[in-house]
Short mmCIF file of N, CA, C and O in Angstrom, two decimals:
data_model
loop_
_atom_site.label_atom_id
_atom_site.label_comp_id
_atom_site.label_asym_id
_atom_site.label_seq_id
_atom_site.Cartn_x
_atom_site.Cartn_y
_atom_site.Cartn_z
N MET N 1041 4.60 -13.31 -7.83
CA MET N 1041 3.54 -12.37 -7.50
C MET N 1041 3.69 -11.14 -8.36
O MET N 1041 4.73 -10.51 -8.37
N ILE N 1042 2.65 -10.83 -9.11
CA ILE N 1042 2.68 -9.67 -9.99
C ILE N 1042 1.50 -8.76 -9.66
O ILE N 1042 0.37 -9.21 -9.59
N ILE N 1043 1.81 -7.49 -9.44
CA ILE N 1043 0.80 -6.48 -9.18
C ILE N 1043 0.68 -5.63 -10.43
O ILE N 1043 1.67 -5.16 -10.97
N ASP N 1044 -0.55 -5.44 -10.91
CA ASP N 1044 -0.76 -4.64 -12.10
C ASP N 1044 -0.92 -3.15 -11.79
O ASP N 1044 -0.49 -2.31 -12.57
N SER N 1045 -1.57 -2.83 -10.66
CA SER N 1045 -1.89 -1.43 -10.37
C SER N 1045 -1.67 -1.10 -8.90
O SER N 1045 -2.03 -1.90 -8.03
N ILE N 1046 -1.12 0.08 -8.67
CA ILE N 1046 -0.95 0.59 -7.31
C ILE N 1046 -1.73 1.90 -7.22
O ILE N 1046 -1.62 2.77 -8.09
N TYR N 1047 -2.50 2.01 -6.16
CA TYR N 1047 -3.29 3.20 -5.90
C TYR N 1047 -2.82 3.87 -4.61
O TYR N 1047 -2.36 3.19 -3.69
N THR N 1048 -2.97 5.18 -4.58
CA THR N 1048 -2.70 5.96 -3.37
C THR N 1048 -3.82 6.99 -3.21
O THR N 1048 -4.55 7.27 -4.16
N ILE N 1049 -3.90 7.55 -2.02
CA ILE N 1049 -4.89 8.58 -1.77
C ILE N 1049 -4.39 9.90 -2.37
O ILE N 1049 -3.27 10.32 -2.10
N SER N 1050 -5.23 10.54 -3.17
CA SER N 1050 -4.87 11.77 -3.88
C SER N 1050 -4.40 12.86 -2.94
O SER N 1050 -5.03 13.11 -1.91
N GLY N 1051 -3.30 13.49 -3.31
CA GLY N 1051 -2.84 14.68 -2.60
C GLY N 1051 -2.11 14.44 -1.30
O GLY N 1051 -1.71 15.41 -0.64
N SER N 1052 -1.92 13.21 -0.91
CA SER N 1052 -1.24 12.96 0.37
C SER N 1052 0.27 13.04 0.22
O SER N 1052 0.81 12.85 -0.87
N ASN N 1053 0.95 13.34 1.31
CA ASN N 1053 2.42 13.36 1.30
C ASN N 1053 2.96 11.96 1.02
O ASN N 1053 4.00 11.81 0.39
N PHE N 1054 2.25 10.96 1.49
CA PHE N 1054 2.65 9.57 1.25
C PHE N 1054 2.61 9.27 -0.25
O PHE N 1054 3.50 8.61 -0.78
N GLU N 1055 1.59 9.78 -0.92
CA GLU N 1055 1.49 9.59 -2.36
C GLU N 1055 2.72 10.18 -3.07
O GLU N 1055 3.28 9.56 -3.98
N LYS N 1056 3.14 11.36 -2.66
CA LYS N 1056 4.30 12.01 -3.28
C LYS N 1056 5.55 11.15 -3.15
O LYS N 1056 6.34 11.03 -4.09
N LYS N 1057 5.73 10.51 -1.99
CA LYS N 1057 6.88 9.65 -1.76
C LYS N 1057 6.83 8.45 -2.71
O LYS N 1057 7.83 8.09 -3.34
N ILE N 1058 5.68 7.82 -2.81
CA ILE N 1058 5.54 6.64 -3.66
C ILE N 1058 5.72 7.00 -5.14
O ILE N 1058 6.39 6.29 -5.88
N VAL N 1059 5.14 8.11 -5.55
CA VAL N 1059 5.26 8.53 -6.94
C VAL N 1059 6.73 8.81 -7.29
O VAL N 1059 7.20 8.40 -8.35
N SER N 1060 7.45 9.44 -6.39
CA SER N 1060 8.85 9.73 -6.68
C SER N 1060 9.66 8.45 -6.82
O SER N 1060 10.53 8.34 -7.70
N MET N 1061 9.38 7.44 -6.00
CA MET N 1061 10.08 6.17 -6.11
C MET N 1061 9.66 5.42 -7.37
O MET N 1061 10.48 4.78 -8.03
N SER N 1062 8.39 5.48 -7.71
CA SER N 1062 7.89 4.73 -8.87
C SER N 1062 8.37 5.34 -10.18
O SER N 1062 8.53 4.61 -11.16
N ASN N 1063 8.59 6.63 -10.21
CA ASN N 1063 9.07 7.28 -11.44
C ASN N 1063 10.42 6.72 -11.86
O ASN N 1063 10.71 6.63 -13.05
N GLU N 1064 11.25 6.35 -10.88
CA GLU N 1064 12.55 5.78 -11.18
C GLU N 1064 12.41 4.44 -11.92
O GLU N 1064 13.30 4.02 -12.64
N ARG N 1065 11.30 3.77 -11.72
CA ARG N 1065 11.07 2.45 -12.32
C ARG N 1065 10.06 2.49 -13.45
O ARG N 1065 9.63 1.45 -13.94
N GLU N 1066 9.62 3.68 -13.81
CA GLU N 1066 8.63 3.86 -14.87
C GLU N 1066 7.33 3.13 -14.57
O GLU N 1066 6.72 2.50 -15.43
N ILE N 1067 6.90 3.21 -13.32
CA ILE N 1067 5.64 2.60 -12.88
C ILE N 1067 4.62 3.71 -12.65
O ILE N 1067 4.93 4.72 -12.03
N THR N 1068 3.42 3.51 -13.16
CA THR N 1068 2.36 4.49 -12.97
C THR N 1068 1.63 4.22 -11.67
O THR N 1068 1.23 3.09 -11.39
N ILE N 1069 1.47 5.25 -10.87
CA ILE N 1069 0.70 5.18 -9.63
C ILE N 1069 -0.62 5.89 -9.89
O ILE N 1069 -0.64 7.01 -10.39
N HIS N 1070 -1.71 5.25 -9.54
CA HIS N 1070 -3.04 5.81 -9.73
C HIS N 1070 -3.48 6.52 -8.45
O HIS N 1070 -3.38 5.95 -7.36
N SER N 1071 -3.96 7.74 -8.60
CA SER N 1071 -4.46 8.50 -7.46
C SER N 1071 -5.97 8.36 -7.38
O SER N 1071 -6.65 8.34 -8.41
N THR N 1072 -6.47 8.28 -6.17
CA THR N 1072 -7.91 8.14 -5.98
C THR N 1072 -8.30 8.71 -4.64
O THR N 1072 -7.47 8.88 -3.75
N THR N 1073 -9.59 8.99 -4.49
CA THR N 1073 -10.11 9.41 -3.19
C THR N 1073 -10.73 8.22 -2.46
O THR N 1073 -10.88 8.24 -1.25
N TYR N 1074 -11.10 7.18 -3.19
CA TYR N 1074 -11.75 5.99 -2.65
C TYR N 1074 -12.90 6.32 -1.72
O TYR N 1074 -12.95 5.92 -0.58
N ARG N 1075 -13.80 7.09 -2.25
CA ARG N 1075 -14.97 7.46 -1.47
C ARG N 1075 -16.26 6.91 -2.07
O ARG N 1075 -17.32 7.06 -1.48
N ASN N 1076 -16.20 6.28 -3.24
CA ASN N 1076 -17.43 5.72 -3.79
C ASN N 1076 -17.26 4.24 -4.13
O ASN N 1076 -16.15 3.75 -4.29
N GLU N 1077 -18.34 3.56 -4.22
CA GLU N 1077 -18.35 2.11 -4.42
C GLU N 1077 -17.69 1.67 -5.72
O GLU N 1077 -17.05 0.64 -5.77
N ASP N 1078 -17.84 2.45 -6.79
CA ASP N 1078 -17.25 2.06 -8.07
C ASP N 1078 -15.73 1.97 -7.97
O ASP N 1078 -15.12 1.07 -8.53
N GLU N 1079 -15.12 2.91 -7.26
CA GLU N 1079 -13.67 2.87 -7.10
C GLU N 1079 -13.26 1.69 -6.23
O GLU N 1079 -12.22 1.08 -6.46
N ASN N 1080 -14.04 1.34 -5.24
CA ASN N 1080 -13.70 0.22 -4.35
C ASN N 1080 -13.60 -1.09 -5.11
O ASN N 1080 -12.85 -1.98 -4.72
N ASN N 1081 -14.33 -1.22 -6.20
CA ASN N 1081 -14.30 -2.46 -6.98
C ASN N 1081 -12.97 -2.67 -7.70
O ASN N 1081 -12.69 -3.76 -8.17
N LEU N 1082 -12.16 -1.64 -7.80
CA LEU N 1082 -10.87 -1.74 -8.46
C LEU N 1082 -9.82 -2.40 -7.57
O LEU N 1082 -8.84 -2.93 -8.07
N LEU N 1083 -10.01 -2.36 -6.28
CA LEU N 1083 -8.99 -2.82 -5.33
C LEU N 1083 -9.09 -4.30 -5.02
O LEU N 1083 -10.18 -4.84 -4.91
N GLN N 1084 -7.92 -4.91 -4.85
CA GLN N 1084 -7.87 -6.30 -4.40
C GLN N 1084 -7.05 -6.45 -3.12
O GLN N 1084 -6.90 -7.55 -2.61
N GLY N 1085 -6.53 -5.35 -2.61
CA GLY N 1085 -5.76 -5.41 -1.37
C GLY N 1085 -5.36 -4.02 -0.89
O GLY N 1085 -5.33 -3.08 -1.68
N ILE N 1086 -5.06 -3.93 0.40
CA ILE N 1086 -4.64 -2.67 1.02
C ILE N 1086 -3.43 -2.97 1.88
O ILE N 1086 -3.41 -3.94 2.64
N VAL N 1087 -2.41 -2.12 1.77
CA VAL N 1087 -1.24 -2.22 2.63
C VAL N 1087 -1.09 -0.88 3.35
O VAL N 1087 -0.98 0.16 2.70
N LEU N 1088 -1.12 -0.93 4.67
CA LEU N 1088 -1.00 0.27 5.51
C LEU N 1088 0.35 0.26 6.21
O LEU N 1088 0.68 -0.70 6.92
N PHE N 1089 1.13 1.31 6.03
CA PHE N 1089 2.40 1.47 6.72
C PHE N 1089 2.19 2.39 7.91
O PHE N 1089 1.54 3.43 7.78
N HIS N 1090 2.75 2.00 9.08
CA HIS N 1090 2.56 2.80 10.29
C HIS N 1090 3.77 2.65 11.21
O HIS N 1090 4.62 1.77 11.01
N ASN N 1091 3.83 3.52 12.21
CA ASN N 1091 4.85 3.46 13.25
C ASN N 1091 4.19 3.06 14.56
O ASN N 1091 3.33 3.79 15.06
N ASN N 1092 4.55 1.92 15.10
CA ASN N 1092 4.05 1.48 16.41
C ASN N 1092 2.54 1.57 16.54
O ASN N 1092 2.01 2.01 17.55
N TYR N 1093 1.83 1.20 15.50
CA TYR N 1093 0.36 1.17 15.48
C TYR N 1093 -0.27 2.54 15.68
O TYR N 1093 -1.41 2.65 16.12
N GLU N 1094 0.47 3.59 15.35
CA GLU N 1094 -0.12 4.93 15.29
C GLU N 1094 -0.76 5.05 13.91
O GLU N 1094 -0.08 5.30 12.92
N ILE N 1095 -2.07 4.84 13.87
CA ILE N 1095 -2.81 4.79 12.60
C ILE N 1095 -3.85 5.89 12.61
O ILE N 1095 -4.59 6.05 13.59
N LEU N 1096 -3.90 6.64 11.53
CA LEU N 1096 -4.91 7.68 11.42
C LEU N 1096 -6.30 7.08 11.44
O LEU N 1096 -6.54 6.01 10.87
N ARG N 1097 -7.21 7.76 12.09
CA ARG N 1097 -8.58 7.27 12.19
C ARG N 1097 -9.20 7.05 10.81
O ARG N 1097 -9.86 6.05 10.57
N GLU N 1098 -8.96 8.00 9.89
CA GLU N 1098 -9.57 7.86 8.55
C GLU N 1098 -8.99 6.66 7.80
O GLU N 1098 -9.69 6.02 7.03
N ASP N 1099 -7.71 6.34 8.03
CA ASP N 1099 -7.14 5.14 7.39
C ASP N 1099 -7.76 3.88 7.97
O ASP N 1099 -8.08 2.94 7.24
N GLU N 1100 -7.93 3.85 9.28
CA GLU N 1100 -8.55 2.69 9.94
C GLU N 1100 -9.99 2.52 9.47
O GLU N 1100 -10.44 1.41 9.17
N GLU N 1101 -10.72 3.62 9.35
CA GLU N 1101 -12.10 3.56 8.87
C GLU N 1101 -12.18 3.08 7.42
O GLU N 1101 -13.06 2.30 7.06
N LEU N 1102 -11.24 3.54 6.60
CA LEU N 1102 -11.21 3.10 5.20
C LEU N 1102 -10.93 1.60 5.10
O LEU N 1102 -11.59 0.88 4.36
N ILE N 1103 -9.98 1.13 5.88
CA ILE N 1103 -9.66 -0.31 5.89
C ILE N 1103 -10.87 -1.11 6.34
O ILE N 1103 -11.22 -2.12 5.72
N ASN N 1104 -11.51 -0.68 7.42
CA ASN N 1104 -12.70 -1.40 7.91
C ASN N 1104 -13.81 -1.42 6.87
O ASN N 1104 -14.47 -2.44 6.68
N SER N 1105 -14.00 -0.30 6.18
CA SER N 1105 -15.03 -0.24 5.14
C SER N 1105 -14.71 -1.20 3.99
O SER N 1105 -15.59 -1.93 3.52
N LEU N 1106 -13.46 -1.22 3.56
CA LEU N 1106 -13.09 -2.09 2.45
C LEU N 1106 -13.07 -3.56 2.87
O LEU N 1106 -13.36 -4.44 2.06
N ASN N 1107 -12.72 -3.82 4.13
CA ASN N 1107 -12.77 -5.21 4.62
C ASN N 1107 -14.18 -5.76 4.57
O ASN N 1107 -14.38 -6.96 4.37
N LYS N 1108 -15.17 -4.91 4.75
CA LYS N 1108 -16.57 -5.35 4.65
C LYS N 1108 -16.90 -5.83 3.24
O LYS N 1108 -17.85 -6.58 3.04
N HIS N 1109 -16.12 -5.38 2.26
CA HIS N 1109 -16.30 -5.82 0.87
C HIS N 1109 -15.32 -6.94 0.53
O HIS N 1109 -15.03 -7.20 -0.64
N ASN N 1110 -14.80 -7.58 1.57
CA ASN N 1110 -13.87 -8.72 1.44
C ASN N 1110 -12.57 -8.35 0.73
O ASN N 1110 -11.99 -9.18 0.02
N ILE N 1111 -12.12 -7.13 0.91
CA ILE N 1111 -10.83 -6.71 0.38
C ILE N 1111 -9.81 -6.86 1.50
O ILE N 1111 -9.92 -6.20 2.53
N PRO N 1112 -8.84 -7.76 1.34
CA PRO N 1112 -7.89 -8.02 2.43
C PRO N 1112 -6.94 -6.85 2.65
O PRO N 1112 -6.63 -6.09 1.72
N SER N 1113 -6.50 -6.72 3.90
CA SER N 1113 -5.57 -5.65 4.23
C SER N 1113 -4.40 -6.22 5.03
O SER N 1113 -4.50 -7.29 5.64
N HIS N 1114 -3.32 -5.49 4.99
CA HIS N 1114 -2.12 -5.88 5.74
C HIS N 1114 -1.51 -4.61 6.33
O HIS N 1114 -1.37 -3.61 5.63
N LYS N 1115 -1.17 -4.66 7.62
CA LYS N 1115 -0.55 -3.53 8.30
C LYS N 1115 0.92 -3.82 8.51
O LYS N 1115 1.28 -4.87 9.03
N VAL N 1116 1.76 -2.87 8.09
CA VAL N 1116 3.20 -3.02 8.20
C VAL N 1116 3.71 -2.02 9.24
O VAL N 1116 3.67 -0.81 9.02
N ASP N 1117 4.17 -2.54 10.38
CA ASP N 1117 4.76 -1.70 11.42
C ASP N 1117 6.22 -1.48 11.07
O ASP N 1117 7.03 -2.40 11.15
N LEU N 1118 6.56 -0.27 10.68
CA LEU N 1118 7.92 0.02 10.24
C LEU N 1118 8.94 -0.07 11.38
O LEU N 1118 10.14 -0.09 11.13
N ASN N 1119 8.48 -0.13 12.61
CA ASN N 1119 9.39 -0.26 13.74
C ASN N 1119 9.62 -1.71 14.13
O ASN N 1119 10.34 -1.99 15.07
N GLY N 1120 9.01 -2.63 13.39
CA GLY N 1120 9.22 -4.05 13.65
C GLY N 1120 10.56 -4.50 13.10
O GLY N 1120 11.28 -3.75 12.44
N THR N 1121 10.90 -5.73 13.38
CA THR N 1121 12.13 -6.31 12.85
C THR N 1121 12.02 -6.38 11.33
O THR N 1121 11.06 -6.95 10.81
N LEU N 1122 12.98 -5.81 10.64
CA LEU N 1122 12.90 -5.70 9.18
C LEU N 1122 12.72 -7.06 8.52
O LEU N 1122 11.86 -7.23 7.66
N LEU N 1123 13.48 -8.04 8.92
CA LEU N 1123 13.41 -9.36 8.28
C LEU N 1123 12.04 -10.01 8.49
O LEU N 1123 11.42 -10.49 7.54
N ALA N 1124 11.55 -10.01 9.72
CA ALA N 1124 10.26 -10.65 10.01
C ALA N 1124 9.11 -9.89 9.37
O ALA N 1124 8.20 -10.49 8.77
N THR N 1125 9.13 -8.57 9.46
CA THR N 1125 8.06 -7.76 8.89
C THR N 1125 8.05 -7.88 7.38
O THR N 1125 6.99 -7.97 6.76
N SER N 1126 9.21 -7.92 6.78
CA SER N 1126 9.33 -8.08 5.33
C SER N 1126 8.79 -9.44 4.90
O SER N 1126 8.07 -9.56 3.90
N ALA N 1127 9.14 -10.48 5.64
CA ALA N 1127 8.65 -11.83 5.32
C ALA N 1127 7.13 -11.90 5.44
O ALA N 1127 6.47 -12.54 4.61
N ASN N 1128 6.56 -11.23 6.45
CA ASN N 1128 5.11 -11.21 6.62
C ASN N 1128 4.43 -10.52 5.44
O ASN N 1128 3.39 -10.97 4.96
N LEU N 1129 5.01 -9.41 4.97
CA LEU N 1129 4.44 -8.71 3.81
C LEU N 1129 4.50 -9.60 2.57
O LEU N 1129 3.52 -9.72 1.85
N GLU N 1130 5.63 -10.23 2.34
CA GLU N 1130 5.77 -11.11 1.18
C GLU N 1130 4.76 -12.26 1.26
O GLU N 1130 4.13 -12.62 0.25
N ARG N 1131 4.59 -12.84 2.43
CA ARG N 1131 3.64 -13.95 2.60
C ARG N 1131 2.22 -13.47 2.35
O ARG N 1131 1.42 -14.16 1.70
N TRP N 1132 1.88 -12.27 2.84
CA TRP N 1132 0.54 -11.73 2.61
C TRP N 1132 0.31 -11.53 1.11
O TRP N 1132 -0.75 -11.88 0.60
N LEU N 1133 1.30 -10.97 0.42
CA LEU N 1133 1.17 -10.78 -1.03
C LEU N 1133 1.02 -12.10 -1.76
O LEU N 1133 0.20 -12.23 -2.68
N GLU N 1134 1.79 -13.11 -1.36
CA GLU N 1134 1.70 -14.43 -2.01
C GLU N 1134 0.36 -15.10 -1.74
O GLU N 1134 -0.23 -15.71 -2.63
N ASN N 1135 -0.13 -14.99 -0.51
CA ASN N 1135 -1.39 -15.65 -0.15
C ASN N 1135 -2.61 -14.99 -0.78
O ASN N 1135 -3.55 -15.67 -1.19
N ASN N 1136 -2.60 -13.68 -0.85
CA ASN N 1136 -3.77 -12.95 -1.35
C ASN N 1136 -3.70 -12.63 -2.84
O ASN N 1136 -4.73 -12.39 -3.46
N ARG N 1137 -2.52 -12.59 -3.39
CA ARG N 1137 -2.28 -12.34 -4.82
C ARG N 1137 -3.10 -11.18 -5.39
O ARG N 1137 -3.78 -11.32 -6.41
N PRO N 1138 -3.01 -10.02 -4.73
CA PRO N 1138 -3.77 -8.87 -5.27
C PRO N 1138 -3.14 -8.37 -6.55
O PRO N 1138 -1.92 -8.27 -6.66
N LYS N 1139 -3.97 -8.08 -7.53
CA LYS N 1139 -3.49 -7.49 -8.78
C LYS N 1139 -3.47 -5.96 -8.68
O LYS N 1139 -2.78 -5.29 -9.43
N SER N 1140 -4.26 -5.43 -7.76
CA SER N 1140 -4.28 -3.98 -7.54
C SER N 1140 -4.33 -3.74 -6.03
O SER N 1140 -5.11 -4.38 -5.33
N ILE N 1141 -3.48 -2.82 -5.56
CA ILE N 1141 -3.45 -2.55 -4.13
C ILE N 1141 -3.47 -1.05 -3.87
O ILE N 1141 -3.03 -0.25 -4.70
N LEU N 1142 -4.01 -0.72 -2.72
CA LEU N 1142 -3.99 0.65 -2.21
C LEU N 1142 -2.92 0.72 -1.14
O LEU N 1142 -2.92 -0.09 -0.21
N LEU N 1143 -1.99 1.66 -1.28
CA LEU N 1143 -0.96 1.86 -0.27
C LEU N 1143 -1.34 3.07 0.57
O LEU N 1143 -1.66 4.14 0.04
N LEU N 1144 -1.34 2.87 1.88
CA LEU N 1144 -1.69 3.93 2.82
C LEU N 1144 -0.55 4.19 3.79
O LEU N 1144 0.19 3.26 4.14
N GLY N 1145 -0.46 5.41 4.25
CA GLY N 1145 0.52 5.78 5.27
C GLY N 1145 0.40 7.26 5.55
O GLY N 1145 0.00 8.03 4.68
N ASP N 1146 0.73 7.66 6.76
CA ASP N 1146 0.65 9.09 7.05
C ASP N 1146 2.02 9.73 6.90
O ASP N 1146 3.02 9.07 6.60
N LYS N 1147 2.08 11.04 7.11
CA LYS N 1147 3.33 11.76 6.86
C LYS N 1147 4.44 11.36 7.82
O LYS N 1147 5.61 11.57 7.53
N LYS N 1148 4.11 10.74 8.94
CA LYS N 1148 5.13 10.31 9.90
C LYS N 1148 6.00 9.16 9.38
O LYS N 1148 7.10 8.98 9.84
N VAL N 1149 5.48 8.39 8.45
CA VAL N 1149 6.24 7.23 7.96
C VAL N 1149 7.10 7.55 6.75
O VAL N 1149 7.95 6.75 6.37
N ILE N 1150 6.92 8.71 6.17
CA ILE N 1150 7.62 9.04 4.92
C ILE N 1150 9.13 8.97 5.05
O ILE N 1150 9.82 8.48 4.17
N ASP N 1151 9.66 9.45 6.17
CA ASP N 1151 11.11 9.49 6.35
C ASP N 1151 11.66 8.30 7.14
O ASP N 1151 12.84 8.30 7.48
N HIS N 1152 10.83 7.31 7.40
CA HIS N 1152 11.30 6.15 8.15
C HIS N 1152 12.32 5.38 7.33
O HIS N 1152 12.15 5.18 6.12
N GLU N 1153 13.39 4.96 7.98
CA GLU N 1153 14.49 4.30 7.26
C GLU N 1153 14.07 3.00 6.57
O GLU N 1153 14.66 2.62 5.56
N TYR N 1154 13.07 2.29 7.08
CA TYR N 1154 12.66 1.02 6.49
C TYR N 1154 11.64 1.16 5.37
O TYR N 1154 11.40 0.21 4.63
N LEU N 1155 10.99 2.31 5.26
CA LEU N 1155 9.92 2.45 4.27
C LEU N 1155 10.41 2.15 2.86
O LEU N 1155 9.75 1.44 2.11
N THR N 1156 11.57 2.65 2.51
CA THR N 1156 12.10 2.43 1.17
C THR N 1156 12.27 0.94 0.88
O THR N 1156 11.97 0.48 -0.21
N ASN N 1157 12.73 0.17 1.87
CA ASN N 1157 12.90 -1.27 1.68
C ASN N 1157 11.57 -1.95 1.35
O ASN N 1157 11.50 -2.80 0.45
N PHE N 1158 10.52 -1.59 2.08
CA PHE N 1158 9.22 -2.21 1.83
C PHE N 1158 8.64 -1.77 0.49
O PHE N 1158 8.09 -2.58 -0.24
N LEU N 1159 8.76 -0.50 0.18
CA LEU N 1159 8.24 -0.02 -1.11
C LEU N 1159 9.00 -0.64 -2.26
O LEU N 1159 8.41 -0.96 -3.29
N ASP N 1160 10.30 -0.86 -2.09
CA ASP N 1160 11.08 -1.55 -3.12
C ASP N 1160 10.53 -2.94 -3.38
O ASP N 1160 10.43 -3.38 -4.53
N LYS N 1161 10.19 -3.67 -2.31
CA LYS N 1161 9.63 -5.02 -2.47
C LYS N 1161 8.32 -4.98 -3.27
O LYS N 1161 8.10 -5.79 -4.15
N ILE N 1162 7.47 -4.03 -2.92
CA ILE N 1162 6.18 -3.93 -3.60
C ILE N 1162 6.37 -3.48 -5.04
O ILE N 1162 5.82 -4.07 -5.96
N LEU N 1163 7.18 -2.44 -5.23
CA LEU N 1163 7.36 -1.92 -6.58
C LEU N 1163 8.07 -2.92 -7.48
O LEU N 1163 7.84 -2.94 -8.70
N SER N 1164 8.90 -3.78 -6.92
CA SER N 1164 9.56 -4.79 -7.74
C SER N 1164 8.58 -5.88 -8.19
O SER N 1164 8.88 -6.65 -9.10
N SER N 1165 7.41 -5.93 -7.57
CA SER N 1165 6.37 -6.89 -7.94
C SER N 1165 5.42 -6.36 -8.99
O SER N 1165 4.53 -7.06 -9.44
N VAL N 1166 5.62 -5.11 -9.37
CA VAL N 1166 4.70 -4.48 -10.32
C VAL N 1166 5.11 -4.80 -11.74
O VAL N 1166 6.29 -4.68 -12.11
N ARG N 1167 4.15 -5.22 -12.51
CA ARG N 1167 4.38 -5.48 -13.93
C ARG N 1167 4.16 -4.17 -14.67
O ARG N 1167 3.12 -3.53 -14.54
N VAL N 1168 5.14 -3.73 -15.42
CA VAL N 1168 5.01 -2.53 -16.21
C VAL N 1168 4.23 -2.89 -17.46
O VAL N 1168 4.67 -3.71 -18.27
N LEU N 1169 3.06 -2.31 -17.59
CA LEU N 1169 2.19 -2.61 -18.72
C LEU N 1169 2.51 -1.68 -19.88
O LEU N 1169 2.55 -0.47 -19.71
N THR N 1170 2.74 -2.24 -21.02
CA THR N 1170 2.98 -1.43 -22.22
C THR N 1170 1.88 -1.73 -23.22
O THR N 1170 1.48 -2.88 -23.38
N TYR N 1171 1.41 -0.72 -23.88
CA TYR N 1171 0.32 -0.89 -24.83
C TYR N 1171 0.79 -0.56 -26.23
O TYR N 1171 1.68 0.16 -26.47
#
């Protein structure tokens, strides 16, 4: 499974966490607001990180909007069993094979002990493009 592009919502604390991790691997993270149709065409998947299904209303609305355009989504409960939740994420990535994904999460998940493990799995799937 190879992901070409990772997107985050511009200016979010979650974006800062992902960018700091990706810089260590020389991976470019694309920032977006995802408020217009042209940007939605870039996405092939959405991964939402949350704690015990505490999901921001705007994240849920964004997922529902993109699902209407047949963009698959996956919700990762960071309080779930690490092995099972990790296997579910890997299976979702293998089944849907998104080349570009939007990563979502609120500021409550940034310091969660399991977040780094999941982001490592996703970032290790990213192909570093050189031109």
